PDB file of C-alpha atoms and ligand atoms in Angstrom:
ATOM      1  CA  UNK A 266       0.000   0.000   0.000  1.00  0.00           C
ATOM      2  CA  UNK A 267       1.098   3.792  -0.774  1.00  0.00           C
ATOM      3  CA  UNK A 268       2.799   5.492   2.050  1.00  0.00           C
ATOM      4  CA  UNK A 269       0.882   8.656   3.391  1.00  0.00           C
ATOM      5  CA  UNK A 270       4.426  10.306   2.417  1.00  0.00           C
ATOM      6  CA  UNK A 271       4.021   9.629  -1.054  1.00  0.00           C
ATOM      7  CA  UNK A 272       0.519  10.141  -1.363  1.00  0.00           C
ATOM      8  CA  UNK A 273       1.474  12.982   0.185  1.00  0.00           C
ATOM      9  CA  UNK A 274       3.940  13.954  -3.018  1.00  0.00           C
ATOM     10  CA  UNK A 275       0.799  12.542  -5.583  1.00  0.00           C
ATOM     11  CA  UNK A 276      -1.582  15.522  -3.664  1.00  0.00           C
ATOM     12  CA  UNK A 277       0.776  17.876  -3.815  1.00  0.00           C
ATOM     13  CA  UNK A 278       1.211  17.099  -8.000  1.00  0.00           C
ATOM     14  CA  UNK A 279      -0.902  18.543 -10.960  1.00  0.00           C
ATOM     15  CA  UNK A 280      -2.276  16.352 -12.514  1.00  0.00           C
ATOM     16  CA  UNK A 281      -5.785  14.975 -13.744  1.00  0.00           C
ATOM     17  CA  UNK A 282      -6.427  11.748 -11.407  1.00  0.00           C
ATOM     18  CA  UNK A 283      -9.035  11.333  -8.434  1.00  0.00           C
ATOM     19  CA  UNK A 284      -7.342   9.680  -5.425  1.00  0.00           C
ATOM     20  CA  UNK A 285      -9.549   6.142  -5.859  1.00  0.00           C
ATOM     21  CA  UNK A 286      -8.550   5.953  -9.423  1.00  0.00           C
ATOM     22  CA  UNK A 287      -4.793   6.261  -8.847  1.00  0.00           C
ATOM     23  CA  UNK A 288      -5.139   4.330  -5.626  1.00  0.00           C
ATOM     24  CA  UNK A 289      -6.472   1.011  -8.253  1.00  0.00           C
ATOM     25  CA  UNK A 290      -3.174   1.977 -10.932  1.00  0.00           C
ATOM     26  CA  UNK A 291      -0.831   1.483  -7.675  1.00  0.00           C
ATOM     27  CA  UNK A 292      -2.651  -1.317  -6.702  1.00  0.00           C
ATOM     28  CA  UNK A 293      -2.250  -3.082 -10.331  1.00  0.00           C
ATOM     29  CA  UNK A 294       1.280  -2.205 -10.399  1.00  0.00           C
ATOM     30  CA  UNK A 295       2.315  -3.560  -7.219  1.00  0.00           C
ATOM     31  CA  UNK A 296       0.800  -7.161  -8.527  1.00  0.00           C
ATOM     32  CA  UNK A 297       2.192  -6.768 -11.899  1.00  0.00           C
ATOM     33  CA  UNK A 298       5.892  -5.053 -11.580  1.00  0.00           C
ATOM     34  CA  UNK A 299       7.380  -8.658 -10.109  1.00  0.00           C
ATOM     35  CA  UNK A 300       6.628  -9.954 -13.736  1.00  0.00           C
ATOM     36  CA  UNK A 301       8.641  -7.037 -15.427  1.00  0.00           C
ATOM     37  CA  UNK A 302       8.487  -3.471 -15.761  1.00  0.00           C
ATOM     38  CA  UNK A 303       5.681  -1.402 -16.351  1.00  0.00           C
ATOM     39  CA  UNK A 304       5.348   1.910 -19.102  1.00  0.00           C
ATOM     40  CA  UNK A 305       2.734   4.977 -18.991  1.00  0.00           C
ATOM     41  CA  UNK A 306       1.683   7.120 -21.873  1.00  0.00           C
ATOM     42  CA  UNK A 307       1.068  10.511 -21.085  1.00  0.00           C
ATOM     43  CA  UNK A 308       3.495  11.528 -18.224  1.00  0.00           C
ATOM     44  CA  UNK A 309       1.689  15.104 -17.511  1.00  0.00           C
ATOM     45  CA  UNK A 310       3.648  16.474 -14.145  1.00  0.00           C
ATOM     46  CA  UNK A 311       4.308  13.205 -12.482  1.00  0.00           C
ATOM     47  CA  UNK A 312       0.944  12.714 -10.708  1.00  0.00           C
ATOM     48  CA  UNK A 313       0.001   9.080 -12.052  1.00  0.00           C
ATOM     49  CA  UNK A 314       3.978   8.588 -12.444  1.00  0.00           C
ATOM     50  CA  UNK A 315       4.145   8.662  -8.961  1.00  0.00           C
ATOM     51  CA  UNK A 316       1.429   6.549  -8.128  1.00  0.00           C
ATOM     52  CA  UNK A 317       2.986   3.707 -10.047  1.00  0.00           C
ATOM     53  CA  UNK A 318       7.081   4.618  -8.741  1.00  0.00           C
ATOM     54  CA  UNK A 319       5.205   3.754  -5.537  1.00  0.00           C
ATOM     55  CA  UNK A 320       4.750   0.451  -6.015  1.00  0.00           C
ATOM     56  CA  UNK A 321       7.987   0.208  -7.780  1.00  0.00           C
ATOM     57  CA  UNK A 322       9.847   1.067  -4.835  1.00  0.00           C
ATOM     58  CA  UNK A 323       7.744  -1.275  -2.653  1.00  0.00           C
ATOM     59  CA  UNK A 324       8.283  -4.462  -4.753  1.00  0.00           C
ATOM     60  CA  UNK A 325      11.164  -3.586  -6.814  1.00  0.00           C
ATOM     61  CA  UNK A 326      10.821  -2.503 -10.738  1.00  0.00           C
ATOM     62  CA  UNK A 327      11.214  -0.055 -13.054  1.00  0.00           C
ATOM     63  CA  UNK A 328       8.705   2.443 -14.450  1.00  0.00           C
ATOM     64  CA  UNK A 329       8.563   4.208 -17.825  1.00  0.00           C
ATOM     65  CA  UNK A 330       6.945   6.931 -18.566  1.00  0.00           C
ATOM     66  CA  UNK A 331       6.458   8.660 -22.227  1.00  0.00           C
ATOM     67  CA  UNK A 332       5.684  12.313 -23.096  1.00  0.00           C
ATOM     68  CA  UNK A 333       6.712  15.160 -25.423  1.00  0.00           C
ATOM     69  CA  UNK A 334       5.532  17.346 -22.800  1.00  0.00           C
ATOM     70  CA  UNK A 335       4.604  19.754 -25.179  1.00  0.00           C
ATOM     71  CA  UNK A 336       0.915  18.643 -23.530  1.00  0.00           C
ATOM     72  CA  UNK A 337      -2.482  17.707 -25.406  1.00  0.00           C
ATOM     73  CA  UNK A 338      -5.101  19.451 -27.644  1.00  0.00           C
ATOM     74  CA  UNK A 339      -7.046  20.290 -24.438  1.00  0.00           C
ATOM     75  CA  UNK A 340      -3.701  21.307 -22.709  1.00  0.00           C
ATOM     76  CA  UNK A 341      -3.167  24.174 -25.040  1.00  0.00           C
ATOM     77  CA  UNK A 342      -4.020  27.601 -24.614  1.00  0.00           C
ATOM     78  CA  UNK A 343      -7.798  28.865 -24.871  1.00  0.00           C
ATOM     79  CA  UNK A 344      -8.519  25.181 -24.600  1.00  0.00           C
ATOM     80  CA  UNK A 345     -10.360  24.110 -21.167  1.00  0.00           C
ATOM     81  CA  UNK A 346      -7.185  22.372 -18.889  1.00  0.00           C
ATOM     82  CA  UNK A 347      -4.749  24.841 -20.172  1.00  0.00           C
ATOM     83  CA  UNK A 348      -2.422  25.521 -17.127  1.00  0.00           C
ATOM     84  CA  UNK A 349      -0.492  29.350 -17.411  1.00  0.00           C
ATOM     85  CA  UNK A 350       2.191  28.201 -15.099  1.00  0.00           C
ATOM     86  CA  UNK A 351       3.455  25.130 -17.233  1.00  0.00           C
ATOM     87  CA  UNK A 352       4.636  27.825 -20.500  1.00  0.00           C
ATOM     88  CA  UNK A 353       7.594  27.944 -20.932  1.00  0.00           C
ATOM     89  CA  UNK A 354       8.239  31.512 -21.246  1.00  0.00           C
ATOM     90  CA  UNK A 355      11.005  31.457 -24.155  1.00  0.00           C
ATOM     91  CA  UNK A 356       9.177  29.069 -26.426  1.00  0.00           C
ATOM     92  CA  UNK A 357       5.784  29.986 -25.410  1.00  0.00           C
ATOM     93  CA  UNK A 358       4.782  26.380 -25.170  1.00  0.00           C
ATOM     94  CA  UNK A 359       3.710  23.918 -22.670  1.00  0.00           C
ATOM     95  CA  UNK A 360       6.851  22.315 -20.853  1.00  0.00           C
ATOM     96  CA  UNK A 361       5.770  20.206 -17.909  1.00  0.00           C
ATOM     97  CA  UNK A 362       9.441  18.211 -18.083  1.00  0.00           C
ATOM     98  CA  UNK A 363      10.643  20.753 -15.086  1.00  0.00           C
ATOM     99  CA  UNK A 364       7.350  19.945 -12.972  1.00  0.00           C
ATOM    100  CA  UNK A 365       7.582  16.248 -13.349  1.00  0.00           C
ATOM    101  CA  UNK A 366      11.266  16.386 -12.453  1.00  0.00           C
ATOM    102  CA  UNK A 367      11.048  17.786  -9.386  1.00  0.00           C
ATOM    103  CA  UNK A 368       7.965  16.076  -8.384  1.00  0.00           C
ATOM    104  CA  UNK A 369       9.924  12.610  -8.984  1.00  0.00           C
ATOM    105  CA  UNK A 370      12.688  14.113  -7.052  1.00  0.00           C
ATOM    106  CA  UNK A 371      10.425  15.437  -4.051  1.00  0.00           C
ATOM    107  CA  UNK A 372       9.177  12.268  -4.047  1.00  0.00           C
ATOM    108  CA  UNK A 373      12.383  10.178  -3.997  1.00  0.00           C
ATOM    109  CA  UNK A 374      11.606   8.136  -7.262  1.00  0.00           C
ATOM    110  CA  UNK A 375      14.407   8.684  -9.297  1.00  0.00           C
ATOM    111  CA  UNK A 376      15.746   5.334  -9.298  1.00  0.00           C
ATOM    112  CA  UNK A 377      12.512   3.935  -9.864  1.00  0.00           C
ATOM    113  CA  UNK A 378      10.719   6.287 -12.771  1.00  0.00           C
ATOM    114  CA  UNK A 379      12.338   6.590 -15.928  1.00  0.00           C
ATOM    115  CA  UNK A 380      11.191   9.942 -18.194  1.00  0.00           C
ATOM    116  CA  UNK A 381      11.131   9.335 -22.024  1.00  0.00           C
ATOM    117  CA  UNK A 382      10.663  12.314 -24.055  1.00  0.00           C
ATOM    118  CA  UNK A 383       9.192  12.138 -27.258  1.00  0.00           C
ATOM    119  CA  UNK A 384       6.077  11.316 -29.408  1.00  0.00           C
ATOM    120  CA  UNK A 385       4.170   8.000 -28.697  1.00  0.00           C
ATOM    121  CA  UNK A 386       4.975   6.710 -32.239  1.00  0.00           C
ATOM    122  CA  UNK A 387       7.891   7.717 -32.332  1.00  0.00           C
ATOM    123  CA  UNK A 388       9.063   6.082 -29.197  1.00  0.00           C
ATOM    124  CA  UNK A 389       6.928   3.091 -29.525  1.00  0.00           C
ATOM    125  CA  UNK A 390       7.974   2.344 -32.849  1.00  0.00           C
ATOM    126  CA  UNK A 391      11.580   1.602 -31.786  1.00  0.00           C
ATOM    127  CA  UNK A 392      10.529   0.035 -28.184  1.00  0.00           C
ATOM    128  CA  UNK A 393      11.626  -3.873 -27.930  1.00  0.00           C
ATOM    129  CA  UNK A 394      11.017  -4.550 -24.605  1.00  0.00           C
ATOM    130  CA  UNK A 395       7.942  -6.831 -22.808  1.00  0.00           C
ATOM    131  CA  UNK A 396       5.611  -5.589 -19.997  1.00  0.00           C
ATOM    132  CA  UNK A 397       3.827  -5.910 -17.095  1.00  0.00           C
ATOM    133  CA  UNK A 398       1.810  -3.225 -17.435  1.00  0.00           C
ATOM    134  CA  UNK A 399       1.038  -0.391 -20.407  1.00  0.00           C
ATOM    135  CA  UNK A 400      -1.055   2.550 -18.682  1.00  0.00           C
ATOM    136  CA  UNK A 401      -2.382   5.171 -21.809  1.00  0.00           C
ATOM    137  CA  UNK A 402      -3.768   8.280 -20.767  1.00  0.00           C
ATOM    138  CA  UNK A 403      -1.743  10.348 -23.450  1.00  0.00           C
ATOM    139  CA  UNK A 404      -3.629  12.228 -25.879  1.00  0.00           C
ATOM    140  CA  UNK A 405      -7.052  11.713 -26.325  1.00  0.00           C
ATOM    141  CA  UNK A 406      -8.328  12.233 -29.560  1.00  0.00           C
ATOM    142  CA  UNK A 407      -9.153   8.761 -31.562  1.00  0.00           C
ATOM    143  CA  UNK A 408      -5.903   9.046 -33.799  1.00  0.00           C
ATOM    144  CA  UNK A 409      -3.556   9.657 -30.333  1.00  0.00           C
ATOM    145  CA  UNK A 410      -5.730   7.081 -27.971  1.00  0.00           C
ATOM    146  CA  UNK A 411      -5.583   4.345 -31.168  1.00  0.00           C
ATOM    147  CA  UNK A 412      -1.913   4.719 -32.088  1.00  0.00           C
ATOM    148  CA  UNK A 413      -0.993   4.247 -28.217  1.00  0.00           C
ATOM    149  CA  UNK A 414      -2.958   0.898 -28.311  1.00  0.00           C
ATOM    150  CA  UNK A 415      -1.381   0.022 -31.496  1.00  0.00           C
ATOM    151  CA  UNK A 416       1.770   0.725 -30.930  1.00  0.00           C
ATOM    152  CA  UNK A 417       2.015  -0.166 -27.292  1.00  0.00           C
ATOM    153  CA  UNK A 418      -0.386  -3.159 -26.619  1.00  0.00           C
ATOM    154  CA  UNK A 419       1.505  -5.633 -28.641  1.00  0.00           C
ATOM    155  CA  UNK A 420       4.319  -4.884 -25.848  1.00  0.00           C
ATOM    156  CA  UNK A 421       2.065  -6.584 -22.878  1.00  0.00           C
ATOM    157  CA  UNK A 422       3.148 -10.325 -21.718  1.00  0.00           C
ATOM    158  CA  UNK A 423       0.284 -13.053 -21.320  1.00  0.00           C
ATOM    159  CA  UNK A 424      -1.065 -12.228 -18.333  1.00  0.00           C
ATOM    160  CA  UNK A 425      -0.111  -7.971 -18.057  1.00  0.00           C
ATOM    161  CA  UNK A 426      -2.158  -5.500 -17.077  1.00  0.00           C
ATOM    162  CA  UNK A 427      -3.564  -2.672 -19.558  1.00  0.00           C
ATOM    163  CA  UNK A 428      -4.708  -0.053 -17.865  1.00  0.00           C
ATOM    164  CA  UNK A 429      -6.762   2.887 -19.370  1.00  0.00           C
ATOM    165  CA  UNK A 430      -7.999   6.459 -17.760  1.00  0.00           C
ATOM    166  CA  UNK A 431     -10.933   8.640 -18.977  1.00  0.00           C
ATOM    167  CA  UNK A 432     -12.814   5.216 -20.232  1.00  0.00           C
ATOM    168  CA  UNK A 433     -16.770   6.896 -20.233  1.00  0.00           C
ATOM    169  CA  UNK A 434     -19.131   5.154 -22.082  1.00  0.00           C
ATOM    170  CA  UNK A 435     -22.186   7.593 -21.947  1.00  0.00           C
ATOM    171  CA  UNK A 436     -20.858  10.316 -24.162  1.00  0.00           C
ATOM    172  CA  UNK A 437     -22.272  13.345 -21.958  1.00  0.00           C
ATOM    173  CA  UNK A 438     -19.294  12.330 -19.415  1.00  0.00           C
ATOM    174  CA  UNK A 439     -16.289  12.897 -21.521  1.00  0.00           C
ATOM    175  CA  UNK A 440     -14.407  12.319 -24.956  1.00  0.00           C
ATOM    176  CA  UNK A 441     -15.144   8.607 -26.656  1.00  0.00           C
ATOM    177  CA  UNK A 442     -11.543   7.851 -27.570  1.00  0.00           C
ATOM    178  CA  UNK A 443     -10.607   6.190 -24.856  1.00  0.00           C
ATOM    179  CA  UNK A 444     -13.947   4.170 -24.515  1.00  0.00           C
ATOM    180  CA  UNK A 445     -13.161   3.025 -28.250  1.00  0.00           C
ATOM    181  CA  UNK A 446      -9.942   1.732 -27.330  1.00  0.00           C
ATOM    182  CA  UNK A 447     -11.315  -0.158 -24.490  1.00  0.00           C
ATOM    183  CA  UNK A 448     -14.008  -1.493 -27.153  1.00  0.00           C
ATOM    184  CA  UNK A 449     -11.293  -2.400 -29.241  1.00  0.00           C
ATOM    185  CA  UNK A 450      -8.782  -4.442 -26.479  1.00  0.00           C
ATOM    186  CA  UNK A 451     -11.710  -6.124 -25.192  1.00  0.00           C
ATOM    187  CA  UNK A 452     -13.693  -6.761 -28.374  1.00  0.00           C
ATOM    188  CA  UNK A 453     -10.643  -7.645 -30.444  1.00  0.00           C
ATOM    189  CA  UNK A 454     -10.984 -10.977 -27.649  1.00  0.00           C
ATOM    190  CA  UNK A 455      -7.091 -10.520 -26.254  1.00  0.00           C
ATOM    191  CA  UNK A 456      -8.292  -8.395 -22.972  1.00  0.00           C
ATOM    192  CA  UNK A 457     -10.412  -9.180 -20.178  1.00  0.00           C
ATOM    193  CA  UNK A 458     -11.901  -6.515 -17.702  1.00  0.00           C
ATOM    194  CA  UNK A 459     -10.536  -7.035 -14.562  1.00  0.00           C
ATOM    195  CA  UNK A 460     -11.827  -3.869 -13.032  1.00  0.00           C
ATOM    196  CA  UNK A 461     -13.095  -0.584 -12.800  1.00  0.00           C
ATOM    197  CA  UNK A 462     -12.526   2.604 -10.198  1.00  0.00           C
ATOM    198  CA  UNK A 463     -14.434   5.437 -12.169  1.00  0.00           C
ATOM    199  CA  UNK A 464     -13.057   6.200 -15.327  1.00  0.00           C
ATOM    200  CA  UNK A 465      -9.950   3.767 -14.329  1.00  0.00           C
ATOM    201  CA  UNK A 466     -10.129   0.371 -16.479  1.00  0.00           C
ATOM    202  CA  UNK A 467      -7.826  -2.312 -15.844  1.00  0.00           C
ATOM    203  CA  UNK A 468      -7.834  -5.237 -18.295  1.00  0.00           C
ATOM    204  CA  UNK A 469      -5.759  -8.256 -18.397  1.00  0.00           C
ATOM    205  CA  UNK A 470      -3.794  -9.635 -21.935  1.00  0.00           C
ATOM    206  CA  UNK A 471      -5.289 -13.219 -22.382  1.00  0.00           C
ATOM    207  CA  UNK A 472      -3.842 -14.308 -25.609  1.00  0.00           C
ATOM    208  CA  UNK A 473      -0.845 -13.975 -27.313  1.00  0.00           C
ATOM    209  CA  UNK A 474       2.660 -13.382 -27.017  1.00  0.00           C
ATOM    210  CA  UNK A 475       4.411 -10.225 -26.132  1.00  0.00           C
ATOM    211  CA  UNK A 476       5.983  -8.928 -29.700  1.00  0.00           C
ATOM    212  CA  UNK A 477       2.529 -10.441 -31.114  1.00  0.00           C
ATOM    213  CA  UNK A 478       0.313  -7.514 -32.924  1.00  0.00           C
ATOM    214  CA  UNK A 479      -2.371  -7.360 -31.335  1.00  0.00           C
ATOM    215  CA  UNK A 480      -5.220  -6.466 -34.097  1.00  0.00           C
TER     216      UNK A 480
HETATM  217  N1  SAH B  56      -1.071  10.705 -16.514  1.00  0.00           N
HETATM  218  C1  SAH B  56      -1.071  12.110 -16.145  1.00  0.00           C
HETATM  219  C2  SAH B  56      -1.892  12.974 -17.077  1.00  0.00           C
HETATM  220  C3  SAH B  56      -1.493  12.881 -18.516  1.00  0.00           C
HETATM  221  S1  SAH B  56      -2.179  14.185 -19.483  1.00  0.00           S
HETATM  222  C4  SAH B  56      -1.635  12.271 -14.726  1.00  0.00           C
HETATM  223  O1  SAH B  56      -2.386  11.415 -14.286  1.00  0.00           O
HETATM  224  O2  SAH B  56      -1.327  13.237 -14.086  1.00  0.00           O
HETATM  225  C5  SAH B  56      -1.782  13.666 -21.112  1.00  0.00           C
HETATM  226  C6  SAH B  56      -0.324  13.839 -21.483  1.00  0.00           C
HETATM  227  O3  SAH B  56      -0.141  13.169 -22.727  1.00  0.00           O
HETATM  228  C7  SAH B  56       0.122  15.282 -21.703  1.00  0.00           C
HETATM  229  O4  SAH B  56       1.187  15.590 -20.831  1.00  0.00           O
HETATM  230  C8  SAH B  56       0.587  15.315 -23.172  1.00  0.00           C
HETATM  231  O5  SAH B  56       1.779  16.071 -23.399  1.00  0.00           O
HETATM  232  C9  SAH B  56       0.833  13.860 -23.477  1.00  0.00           C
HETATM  233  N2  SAH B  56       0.663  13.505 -24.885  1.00  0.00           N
HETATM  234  C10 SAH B  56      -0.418  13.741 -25.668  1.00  0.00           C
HETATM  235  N3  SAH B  56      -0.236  13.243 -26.900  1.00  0.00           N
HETATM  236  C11 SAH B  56       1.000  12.669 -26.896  1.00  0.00           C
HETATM  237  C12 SAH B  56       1.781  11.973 -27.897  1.00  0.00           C
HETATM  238  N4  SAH B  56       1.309  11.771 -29.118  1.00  0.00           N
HETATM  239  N5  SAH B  56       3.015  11.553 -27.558  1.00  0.00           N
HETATM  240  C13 SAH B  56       3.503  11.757 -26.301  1.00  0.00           C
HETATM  241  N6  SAH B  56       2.803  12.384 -25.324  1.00  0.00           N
HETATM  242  C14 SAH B  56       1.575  12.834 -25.611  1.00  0.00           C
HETATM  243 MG1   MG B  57      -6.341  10.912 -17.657  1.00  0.00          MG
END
């Protein structure tokens, strides 16, 4: 279980995650990280990525986590979760790299959380390495939500965990892309549900081998 230290350092981060659903993503990780490490899409400023070094430093394991942090459509500014304070002022564009540095650092997860920095595909398309556990919540329109499935799913062992944020069916809650992508991994027969905290789904790779793609 979490520390009240570090959920301490996950309060104290911006980020887009009520407690119970981060409080299930810890929870999955600390099952799954014995069976290899664990990657996130959509690093924001360390909120989830702390949630998930948690576990990693109770159990052992290694965390990646991949961003441009250049942030998403609705990140950007005159768009509803634009955040002044993450601009950086010489490029006028979002940088959250500083805030999730020193949130990993408050935290004490450096050995455990490893930042990426890049585009999804561009990082995905040269990744070799199986895991325990994919978490997407990077951008969320259907071409971003799809490609991270695509290009990270096929990366999950038998038995990992795929866990997806901002999954709302009923259309009047929030964006569809991530509900399609759950469609997909569970429709496509290689996922099972496993469970659900609010908008938090957790499936579980059935079939398959890790390097297989998943269609
Ligand atoms: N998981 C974070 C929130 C992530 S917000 C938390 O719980 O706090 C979504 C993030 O995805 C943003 O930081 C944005 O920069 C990133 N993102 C969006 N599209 C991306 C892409 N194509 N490649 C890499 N990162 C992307
Ligand atoms: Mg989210």
């Amino acid at each position: 279980m979490i520390s009240d230290e570090l959920l301490a350092h996950v309060r104290a981060t911006k980020g887009f995650m009520p407690e119970e659903e981060g409080l299930l993503l810890n929870r999955t990780a600390l099952e799954q990280l014995v069976h290899g490490p664990a990657l996130e899409v959509g690093t924001y400023a360390g909120k989830s990525a702390i949630l998930l070094g948690a576990a990693a430093q109770e159990v052992g394991g290694t965390i990646f986590t991949v961003d441009h942090h250049r942030g998403s459509e609705e990140n950007q500014a005159g768009w509803e979760h634009h955040d002044t304070e993450l601009v950086d002022p010489e490029l006028g564009l979002m940088d959250t790299l500083p805030f999730f540095r020193r949130a990993i650092a408050r935290a004490g997860l450096e050995d455990q959380v490893v930042a990426v920095i890049g585009k999804s595909t561009t990082v995905s398309a040269l990744w070799r390495t199986p895991l325990s556990l994919l978490f997407i919540d990077g951008g969320h329109s259907e071409v971003h939500a799809h490609n991270d499935y695509a290009g990270w799913a096929p990366w999950l062992i038998n038995g990992g965990c795929l866990v997806i944020h901002d999954v709302f069916p009923e259309p009047a809650d929030g964006g569809q892309a991530p509900y399609h992508v759950f469609r997909r991994a569970v429709d496509g027969g290689d996922f099972a549900e496993v469970e659900t905290v609010g908008s938090m789904r957790v499936l579980r790779r059935s079939l398959g081998q890790a390097g297989d793609p998943v269609t």
